Tab-separated table of C-alpha atoms (C1' of nucleotides) in Angstrom:
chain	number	residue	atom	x	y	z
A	111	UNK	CA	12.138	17.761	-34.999
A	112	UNK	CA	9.972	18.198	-32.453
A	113	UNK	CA	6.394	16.905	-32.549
A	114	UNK	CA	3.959	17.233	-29.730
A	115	UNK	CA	0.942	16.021	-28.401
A	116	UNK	CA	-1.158	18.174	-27.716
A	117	UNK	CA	-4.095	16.766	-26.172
A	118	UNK	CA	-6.659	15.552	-28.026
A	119	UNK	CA	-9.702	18.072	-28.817
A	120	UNK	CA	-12.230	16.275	-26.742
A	121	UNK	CA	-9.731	15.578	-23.839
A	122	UNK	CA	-9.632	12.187	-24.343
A	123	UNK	CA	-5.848	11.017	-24.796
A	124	UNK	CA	-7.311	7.910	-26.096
A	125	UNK	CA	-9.610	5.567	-27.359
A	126	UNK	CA	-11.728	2.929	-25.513
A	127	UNK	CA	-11.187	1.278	-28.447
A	128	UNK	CA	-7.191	1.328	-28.710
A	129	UNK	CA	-6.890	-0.230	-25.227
A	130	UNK	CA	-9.380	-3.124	-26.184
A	131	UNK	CA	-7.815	-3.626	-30.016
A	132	UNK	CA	-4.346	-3.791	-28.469
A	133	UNK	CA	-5.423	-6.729	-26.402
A	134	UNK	CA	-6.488	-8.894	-29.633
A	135	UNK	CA	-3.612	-7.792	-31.870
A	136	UNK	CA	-1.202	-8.606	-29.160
A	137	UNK	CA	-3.718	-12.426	-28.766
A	138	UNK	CA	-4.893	-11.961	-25.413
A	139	UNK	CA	-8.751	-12.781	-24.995
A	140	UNK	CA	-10.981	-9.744	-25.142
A	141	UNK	CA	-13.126	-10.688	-22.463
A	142	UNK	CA	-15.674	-8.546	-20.790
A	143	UNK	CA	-13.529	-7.807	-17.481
A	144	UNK	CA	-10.804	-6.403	-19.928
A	145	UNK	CA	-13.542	-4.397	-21.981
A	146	UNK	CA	-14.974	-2.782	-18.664
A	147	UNK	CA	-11.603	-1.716	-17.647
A	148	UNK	CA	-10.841	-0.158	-20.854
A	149	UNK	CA	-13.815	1.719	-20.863
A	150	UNK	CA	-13.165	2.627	-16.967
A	151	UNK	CA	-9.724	3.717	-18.064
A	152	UNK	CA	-11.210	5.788	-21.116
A	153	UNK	CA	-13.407	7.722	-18.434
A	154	UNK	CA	-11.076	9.291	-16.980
A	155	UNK	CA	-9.731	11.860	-18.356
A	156	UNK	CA	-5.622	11.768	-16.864
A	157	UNK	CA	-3.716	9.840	-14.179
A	158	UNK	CA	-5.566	7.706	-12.133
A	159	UNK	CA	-4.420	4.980	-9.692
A	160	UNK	CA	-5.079	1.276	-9.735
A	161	UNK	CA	-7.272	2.138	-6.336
A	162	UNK	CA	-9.492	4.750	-8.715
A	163	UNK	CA	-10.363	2.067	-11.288
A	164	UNK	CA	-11.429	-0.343	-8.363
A	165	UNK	CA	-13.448	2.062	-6.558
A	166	UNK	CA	-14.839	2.826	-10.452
A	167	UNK	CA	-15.611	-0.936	-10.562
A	168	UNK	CA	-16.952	-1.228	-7.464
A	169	UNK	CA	-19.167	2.229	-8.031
A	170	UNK	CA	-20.604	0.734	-11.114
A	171	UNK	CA	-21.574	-2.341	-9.991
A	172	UNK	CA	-19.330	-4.567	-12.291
A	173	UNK	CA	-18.413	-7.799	-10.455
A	174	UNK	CA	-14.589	-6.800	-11.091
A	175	UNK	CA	-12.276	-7.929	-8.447
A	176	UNK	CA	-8.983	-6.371	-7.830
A	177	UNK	CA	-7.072	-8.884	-9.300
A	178	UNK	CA	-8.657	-8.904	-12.321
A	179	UNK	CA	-8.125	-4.977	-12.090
A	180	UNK	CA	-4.275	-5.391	-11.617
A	181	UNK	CA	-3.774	-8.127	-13.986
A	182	UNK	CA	-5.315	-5.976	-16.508
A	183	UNK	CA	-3.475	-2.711	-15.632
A	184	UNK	CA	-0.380	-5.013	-15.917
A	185	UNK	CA	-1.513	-6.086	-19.187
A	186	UNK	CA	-2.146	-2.876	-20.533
A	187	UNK	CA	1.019	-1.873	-19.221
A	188	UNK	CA	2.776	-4.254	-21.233
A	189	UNK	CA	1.252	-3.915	-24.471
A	190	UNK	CA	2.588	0.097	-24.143
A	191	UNK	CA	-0.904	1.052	-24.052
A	192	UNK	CA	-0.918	1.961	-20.805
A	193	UNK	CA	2.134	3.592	-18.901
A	194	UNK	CA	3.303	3.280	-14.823
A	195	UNK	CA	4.812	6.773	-13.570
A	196	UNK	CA	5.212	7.793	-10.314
A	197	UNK	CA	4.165	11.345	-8.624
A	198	UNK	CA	6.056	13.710	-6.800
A	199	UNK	CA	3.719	12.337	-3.954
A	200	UNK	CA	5.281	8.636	-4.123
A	201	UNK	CA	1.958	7.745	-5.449
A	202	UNK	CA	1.911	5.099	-8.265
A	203	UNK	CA	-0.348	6.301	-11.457
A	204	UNK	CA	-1.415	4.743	-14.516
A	205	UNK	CA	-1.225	7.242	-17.712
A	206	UNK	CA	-3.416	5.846	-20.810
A	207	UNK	CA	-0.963	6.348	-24.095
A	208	UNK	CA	-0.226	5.706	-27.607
A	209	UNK	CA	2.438	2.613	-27.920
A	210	UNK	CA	4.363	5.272	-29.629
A	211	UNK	CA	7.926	5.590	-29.395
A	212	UNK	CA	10.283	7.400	-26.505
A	213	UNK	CA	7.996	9.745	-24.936
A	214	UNK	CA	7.518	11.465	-21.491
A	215	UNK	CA	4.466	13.187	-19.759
A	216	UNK	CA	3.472	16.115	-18.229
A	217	UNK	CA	0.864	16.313	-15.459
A	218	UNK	CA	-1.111	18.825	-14.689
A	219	UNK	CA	-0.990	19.363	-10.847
A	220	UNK	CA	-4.781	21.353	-11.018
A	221	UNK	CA	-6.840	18.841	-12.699
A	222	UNK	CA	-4.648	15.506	-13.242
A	223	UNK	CA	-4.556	15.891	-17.193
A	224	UNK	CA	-1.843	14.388	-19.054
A	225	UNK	CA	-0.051	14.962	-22.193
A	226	UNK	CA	2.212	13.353	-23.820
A	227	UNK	CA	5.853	14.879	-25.137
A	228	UNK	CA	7.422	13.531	-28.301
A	229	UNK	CA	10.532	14.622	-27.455
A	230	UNK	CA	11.973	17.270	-25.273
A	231	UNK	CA	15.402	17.382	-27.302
A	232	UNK	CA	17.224	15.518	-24.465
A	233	UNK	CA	19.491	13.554	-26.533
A	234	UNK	CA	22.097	16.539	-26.791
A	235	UNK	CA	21.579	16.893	-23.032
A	236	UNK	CA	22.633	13.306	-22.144
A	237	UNK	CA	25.314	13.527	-24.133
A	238	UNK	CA	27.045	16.317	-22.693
A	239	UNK	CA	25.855	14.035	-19.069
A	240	UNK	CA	27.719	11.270	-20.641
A	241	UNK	CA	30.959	13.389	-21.436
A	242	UNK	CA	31.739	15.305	-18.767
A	243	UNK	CA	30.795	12.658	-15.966
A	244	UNK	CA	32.366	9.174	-17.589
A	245	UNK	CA	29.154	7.450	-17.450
A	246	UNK	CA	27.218	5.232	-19.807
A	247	UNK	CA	23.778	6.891	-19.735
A	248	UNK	CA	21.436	4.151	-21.157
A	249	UNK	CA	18.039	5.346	-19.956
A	250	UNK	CA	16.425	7.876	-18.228
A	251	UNK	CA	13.090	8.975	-17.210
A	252	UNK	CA	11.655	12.593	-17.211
A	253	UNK	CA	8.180	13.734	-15.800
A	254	UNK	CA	7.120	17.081	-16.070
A	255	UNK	CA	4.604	18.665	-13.610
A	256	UNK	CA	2.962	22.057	-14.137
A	257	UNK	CA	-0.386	23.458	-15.356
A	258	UNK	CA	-2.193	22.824	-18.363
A	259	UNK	CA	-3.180	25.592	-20.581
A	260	UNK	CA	-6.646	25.282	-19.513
A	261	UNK	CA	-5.964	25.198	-15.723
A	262	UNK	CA	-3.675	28.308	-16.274
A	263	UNK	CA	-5.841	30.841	-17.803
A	264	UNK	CA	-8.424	31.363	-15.596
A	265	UNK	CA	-9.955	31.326	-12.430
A	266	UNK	CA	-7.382	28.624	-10.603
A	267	UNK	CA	-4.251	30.579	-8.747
B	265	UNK	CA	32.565	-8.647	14.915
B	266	UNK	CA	31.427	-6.786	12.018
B	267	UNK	CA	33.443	-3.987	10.196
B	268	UNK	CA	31.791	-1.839	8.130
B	269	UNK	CA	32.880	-1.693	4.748
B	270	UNK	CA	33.653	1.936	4.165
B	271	UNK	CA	33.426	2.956	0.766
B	272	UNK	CA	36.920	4.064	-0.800
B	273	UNK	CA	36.896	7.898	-0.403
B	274	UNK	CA	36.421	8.940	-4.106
B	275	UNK	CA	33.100	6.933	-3.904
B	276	UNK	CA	31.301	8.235	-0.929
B	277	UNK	CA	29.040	10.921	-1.740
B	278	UNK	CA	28.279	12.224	1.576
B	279	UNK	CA	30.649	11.452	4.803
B	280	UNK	CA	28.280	9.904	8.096
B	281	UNK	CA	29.323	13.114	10.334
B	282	UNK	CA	26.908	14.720	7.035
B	283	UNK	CA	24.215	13.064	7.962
B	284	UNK	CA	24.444	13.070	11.740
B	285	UNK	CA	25.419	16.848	11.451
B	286	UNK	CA	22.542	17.938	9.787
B	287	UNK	CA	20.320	16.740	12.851
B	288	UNK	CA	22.122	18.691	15.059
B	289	UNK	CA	21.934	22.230	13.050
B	290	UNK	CA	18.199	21.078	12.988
B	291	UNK	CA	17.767	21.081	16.086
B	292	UNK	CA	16.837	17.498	16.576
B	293	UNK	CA	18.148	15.013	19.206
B	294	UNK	CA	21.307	13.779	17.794
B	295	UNK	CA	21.022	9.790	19.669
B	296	UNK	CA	22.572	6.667	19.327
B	297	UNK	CA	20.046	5.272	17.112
B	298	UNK	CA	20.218	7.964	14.412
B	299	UNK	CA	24.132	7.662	14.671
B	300	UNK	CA	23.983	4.298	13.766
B	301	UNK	CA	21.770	4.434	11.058
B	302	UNK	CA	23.874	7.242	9.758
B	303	UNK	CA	26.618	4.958	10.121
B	304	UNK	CA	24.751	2.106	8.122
B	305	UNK	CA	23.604	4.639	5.784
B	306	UNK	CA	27.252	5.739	5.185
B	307	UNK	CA	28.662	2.196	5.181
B	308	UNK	CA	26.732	1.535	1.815
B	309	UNK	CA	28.125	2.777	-1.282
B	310	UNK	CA	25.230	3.938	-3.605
B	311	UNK	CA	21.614	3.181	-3.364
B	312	UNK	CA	19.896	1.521	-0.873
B	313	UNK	CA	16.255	0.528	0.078
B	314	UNK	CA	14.628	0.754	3.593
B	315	UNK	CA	14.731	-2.912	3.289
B	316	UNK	CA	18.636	-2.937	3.171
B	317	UNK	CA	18.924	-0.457	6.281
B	318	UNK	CA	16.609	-2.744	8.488
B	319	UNK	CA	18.822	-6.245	7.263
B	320	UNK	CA	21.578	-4.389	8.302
B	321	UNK	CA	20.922	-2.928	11.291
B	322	UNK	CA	19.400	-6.534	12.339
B	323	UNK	CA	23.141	-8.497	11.249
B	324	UNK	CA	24.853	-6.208	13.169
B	325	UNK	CA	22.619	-6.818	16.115
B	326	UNK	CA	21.551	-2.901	16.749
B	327	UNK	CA	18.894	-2.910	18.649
B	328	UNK	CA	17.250	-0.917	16.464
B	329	UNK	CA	13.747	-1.216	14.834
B	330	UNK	CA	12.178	-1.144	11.991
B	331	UNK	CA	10.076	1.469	12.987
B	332	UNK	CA	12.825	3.894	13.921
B	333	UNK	CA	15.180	3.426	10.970
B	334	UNK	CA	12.223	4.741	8.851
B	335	UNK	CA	11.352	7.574	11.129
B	336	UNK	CA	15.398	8.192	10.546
B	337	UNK	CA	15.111	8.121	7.049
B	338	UNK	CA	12.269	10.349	6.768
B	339	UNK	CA	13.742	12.612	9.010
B	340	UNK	CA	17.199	12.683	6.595
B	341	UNK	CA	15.351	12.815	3.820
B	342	UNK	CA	13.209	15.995	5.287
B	343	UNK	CA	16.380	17.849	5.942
B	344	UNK	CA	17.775	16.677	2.507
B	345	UNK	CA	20.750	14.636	3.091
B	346	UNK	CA	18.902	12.140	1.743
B	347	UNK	CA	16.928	11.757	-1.135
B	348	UNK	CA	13.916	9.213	-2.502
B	349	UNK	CA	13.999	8.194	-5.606
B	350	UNK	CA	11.992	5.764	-7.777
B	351	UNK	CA	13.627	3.203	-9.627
B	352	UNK	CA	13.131	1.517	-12.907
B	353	UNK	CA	11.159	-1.561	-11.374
B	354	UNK	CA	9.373	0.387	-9.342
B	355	UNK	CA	11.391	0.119	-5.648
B	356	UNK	CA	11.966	2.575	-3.512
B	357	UNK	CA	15.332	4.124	-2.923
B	358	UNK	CA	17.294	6.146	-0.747
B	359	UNK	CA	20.149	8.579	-1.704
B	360	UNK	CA	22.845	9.945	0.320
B	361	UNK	CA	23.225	13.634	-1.024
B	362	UNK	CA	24.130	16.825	-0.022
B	363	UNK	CA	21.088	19.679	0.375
B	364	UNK	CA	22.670	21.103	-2.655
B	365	UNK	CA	20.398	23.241	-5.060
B	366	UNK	CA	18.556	21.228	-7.974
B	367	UNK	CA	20.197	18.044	-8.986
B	368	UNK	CA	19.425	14.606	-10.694
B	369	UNK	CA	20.745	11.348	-10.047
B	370	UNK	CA	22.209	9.120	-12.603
B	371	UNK	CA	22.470	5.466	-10.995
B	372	UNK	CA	24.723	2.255	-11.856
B	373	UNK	CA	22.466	-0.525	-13.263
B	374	UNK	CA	25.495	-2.883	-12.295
B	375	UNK	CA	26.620	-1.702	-9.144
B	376	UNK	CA	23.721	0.294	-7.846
B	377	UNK	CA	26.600	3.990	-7.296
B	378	UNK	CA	24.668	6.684	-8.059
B	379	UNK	CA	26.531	9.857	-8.769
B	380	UNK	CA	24.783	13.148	-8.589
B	381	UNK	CA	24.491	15.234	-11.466
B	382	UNK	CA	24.357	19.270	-10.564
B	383	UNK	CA	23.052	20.664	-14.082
B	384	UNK	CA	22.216	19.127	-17.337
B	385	UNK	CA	21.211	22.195	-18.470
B	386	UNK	CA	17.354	21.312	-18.895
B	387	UNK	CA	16.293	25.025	-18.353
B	388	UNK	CA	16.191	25.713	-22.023
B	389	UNK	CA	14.599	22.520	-23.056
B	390	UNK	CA	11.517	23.125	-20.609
B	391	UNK	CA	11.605	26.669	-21.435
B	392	UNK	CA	10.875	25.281	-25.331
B	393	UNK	CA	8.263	22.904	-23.839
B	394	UNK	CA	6.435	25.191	-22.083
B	395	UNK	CA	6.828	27.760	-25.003
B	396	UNK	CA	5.496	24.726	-27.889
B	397	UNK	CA	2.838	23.158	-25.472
B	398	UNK	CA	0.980	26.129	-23.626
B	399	UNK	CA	1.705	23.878	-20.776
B	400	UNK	CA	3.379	26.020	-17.523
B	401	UNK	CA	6.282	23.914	-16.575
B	402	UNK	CA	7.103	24.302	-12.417
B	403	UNK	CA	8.855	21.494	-11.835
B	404	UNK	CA	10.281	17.525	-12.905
B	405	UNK	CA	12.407	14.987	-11.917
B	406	UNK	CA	14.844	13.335	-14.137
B	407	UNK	CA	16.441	10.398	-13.737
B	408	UNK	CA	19.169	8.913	-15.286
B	409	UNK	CA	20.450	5.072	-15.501
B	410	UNK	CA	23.454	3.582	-17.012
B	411	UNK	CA	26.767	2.284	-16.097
B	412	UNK	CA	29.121	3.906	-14.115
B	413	UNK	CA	33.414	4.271	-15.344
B	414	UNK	CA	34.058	1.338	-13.247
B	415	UNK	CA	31.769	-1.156	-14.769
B	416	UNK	CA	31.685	0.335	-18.217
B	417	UNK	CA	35.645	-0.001	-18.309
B	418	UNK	CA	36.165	-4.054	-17.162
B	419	UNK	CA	34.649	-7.405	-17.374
B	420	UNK	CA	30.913	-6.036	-17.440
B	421	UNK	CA	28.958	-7.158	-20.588
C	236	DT	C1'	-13.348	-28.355	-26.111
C	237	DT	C1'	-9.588	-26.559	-23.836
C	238	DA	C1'	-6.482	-23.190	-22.694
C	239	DT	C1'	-7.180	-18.740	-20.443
C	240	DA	C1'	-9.115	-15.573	-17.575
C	241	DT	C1'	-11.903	-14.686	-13.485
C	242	DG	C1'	-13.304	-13.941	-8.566
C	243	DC	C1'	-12.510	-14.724	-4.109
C	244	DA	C1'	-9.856	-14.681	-0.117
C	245	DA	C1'	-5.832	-15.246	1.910
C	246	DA	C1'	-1.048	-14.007	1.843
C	247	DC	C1'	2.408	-10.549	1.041
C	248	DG	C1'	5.799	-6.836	1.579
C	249	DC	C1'	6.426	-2.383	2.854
C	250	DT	C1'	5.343	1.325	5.827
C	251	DT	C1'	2.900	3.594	9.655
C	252	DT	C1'	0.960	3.966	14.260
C	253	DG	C1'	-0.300	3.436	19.407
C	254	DC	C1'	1.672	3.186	23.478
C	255	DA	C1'	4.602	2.399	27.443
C	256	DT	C1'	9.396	3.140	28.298
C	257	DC	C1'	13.790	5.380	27.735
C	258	DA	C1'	17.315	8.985	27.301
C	259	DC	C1'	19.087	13.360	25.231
C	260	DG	C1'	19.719	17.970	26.372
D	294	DC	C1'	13.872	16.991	34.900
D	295	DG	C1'	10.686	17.041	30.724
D	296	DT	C1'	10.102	16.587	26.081
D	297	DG	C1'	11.095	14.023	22.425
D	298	DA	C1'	12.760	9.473	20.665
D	299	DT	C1'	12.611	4.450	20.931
D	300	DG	C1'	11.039	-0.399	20.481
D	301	DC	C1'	7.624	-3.415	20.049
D	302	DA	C1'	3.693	-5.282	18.093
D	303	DA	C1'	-0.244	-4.641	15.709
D	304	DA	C1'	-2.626	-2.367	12.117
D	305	DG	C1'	-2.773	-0.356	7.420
D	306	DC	C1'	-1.945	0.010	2.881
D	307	DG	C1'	-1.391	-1.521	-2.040
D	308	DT	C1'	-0.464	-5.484	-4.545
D	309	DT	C1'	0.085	-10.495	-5.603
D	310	DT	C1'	-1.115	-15.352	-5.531
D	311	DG	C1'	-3.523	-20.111	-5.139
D	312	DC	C1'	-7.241	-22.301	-6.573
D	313	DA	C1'	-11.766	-23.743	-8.124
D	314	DT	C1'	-14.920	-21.955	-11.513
D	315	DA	C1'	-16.375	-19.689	-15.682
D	316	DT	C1'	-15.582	-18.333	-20.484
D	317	DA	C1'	-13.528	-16.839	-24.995
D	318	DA	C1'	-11.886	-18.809	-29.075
DNA sequence: TTATATGCAAACGCTTTGCATCACG
DNA sequence: CGTGATGCAAAGCGTTTGCATATAA
């Protein structure tokens, strides 16, 4: 079976809400810092780096510092609502998603979009890895980069 | 004195003349600084950090700097002898490879080899993806972690 | 009320850069 | 020789931390 994501109809791969609840059904305070991030993180519509969300902050007027900013982004991070992946570029990015199960991403190198892909069949892949090399594969990580289906029918090269 | 602790031959992915010959076929200046870091460079078995290169290069009282072993490694890593990769935590790492085609790395989580992987066959599976999603595919990294045959066969939990 | 979270600023680690000097080709 | 590479030190990032204060529960 494979299930995918497709993005959500409004473009929004998730909730201001979902980021927020995750913080009280995992105990942590909802506090207004937290709340502000979420809905900084909820603005924006794909990737974005810790530096975006401060310069958001900053833009907006909220007296956010940094660290507050990175402690959250950690926290988010750890409750699975919010994951770390790094572009082609080096650059570190923070991807808003479901604390599904075993997923990867693709990016969309045109307008930063993200989506999120159930499962790419990889299993029979790493098996064969596993096989013919002698090695324990325990984990792996797979980003995708390419255009979404918006970006590619139309005007962009 | 200080002997550098070649890696048996089975393990080393890339010999040092690799390295240093690449620089020449380049076109750059092959000097004694470069030789030595492609000496250090060789001298470790698997992955290594920039971090690693500069401790190095300091115990065996080089005179080399900081400054140059990264211009080094960005210049291997431009002419794809070596490669950067991203680990799990989040470090930067350096690869010895050869400027083969298209490969993925699959790297000891006990011992820190990496082995280079030339095909796991992914064309298919991002053929499907691209086919299910709508999303174009052009390109993605993969990497792979686990143990290698040496510490999966022994005394390694 | 009290443990937690915040903001600030300073510290941090990694990487890059400016510049005078050096050396490969 | 002349261009390109080096070493040094200082600057530049992105990120973390110590600590007094503020706040959610």
């Amino acid at each position: 079976m494979v299930s995918i994501d497709v993005p959500p109809p409004t473009d929004r791969p998730l909730a201001v809400g979902s980021l927020v609840a995750a913080l009280g059904d995992a105990g942590y305070r909802v506090t207004e810092p937290r709340r502000v991030v979420g809905e900084l993180i909820a603005a924006r519509g794909g990737h974005f780096s810790a530096a975006d969300l401060i310069a958001d902050a900053h833009a907006r007027r909220t007296g956010i510092g940094r660290a507050t900013i990175f402690r959250a982004l950690d926290l988010f991070t750890e409750l699975r609502v919010l994951e770390r992946l790094d572009l082609p570029s080096g650059e570190h990015a923070y991807v808003p998603c479901a604390p599904a199960r075993h997923h990867h991403h693709i990016v969309c190198s045109v307008c930063g979009r993200v989506a999120e892909i159930e499962d790419v069949g990889l299993a029979g892949t790493l098996e064969g890895v596993q096989q013919r090399t002698g090695w324990q594969v325990d984990s792996h990580r797979l980003e995708l980069y390419g255009r979404c289906p918006r970006c590619r029918s139309g005007r962009h090269a």
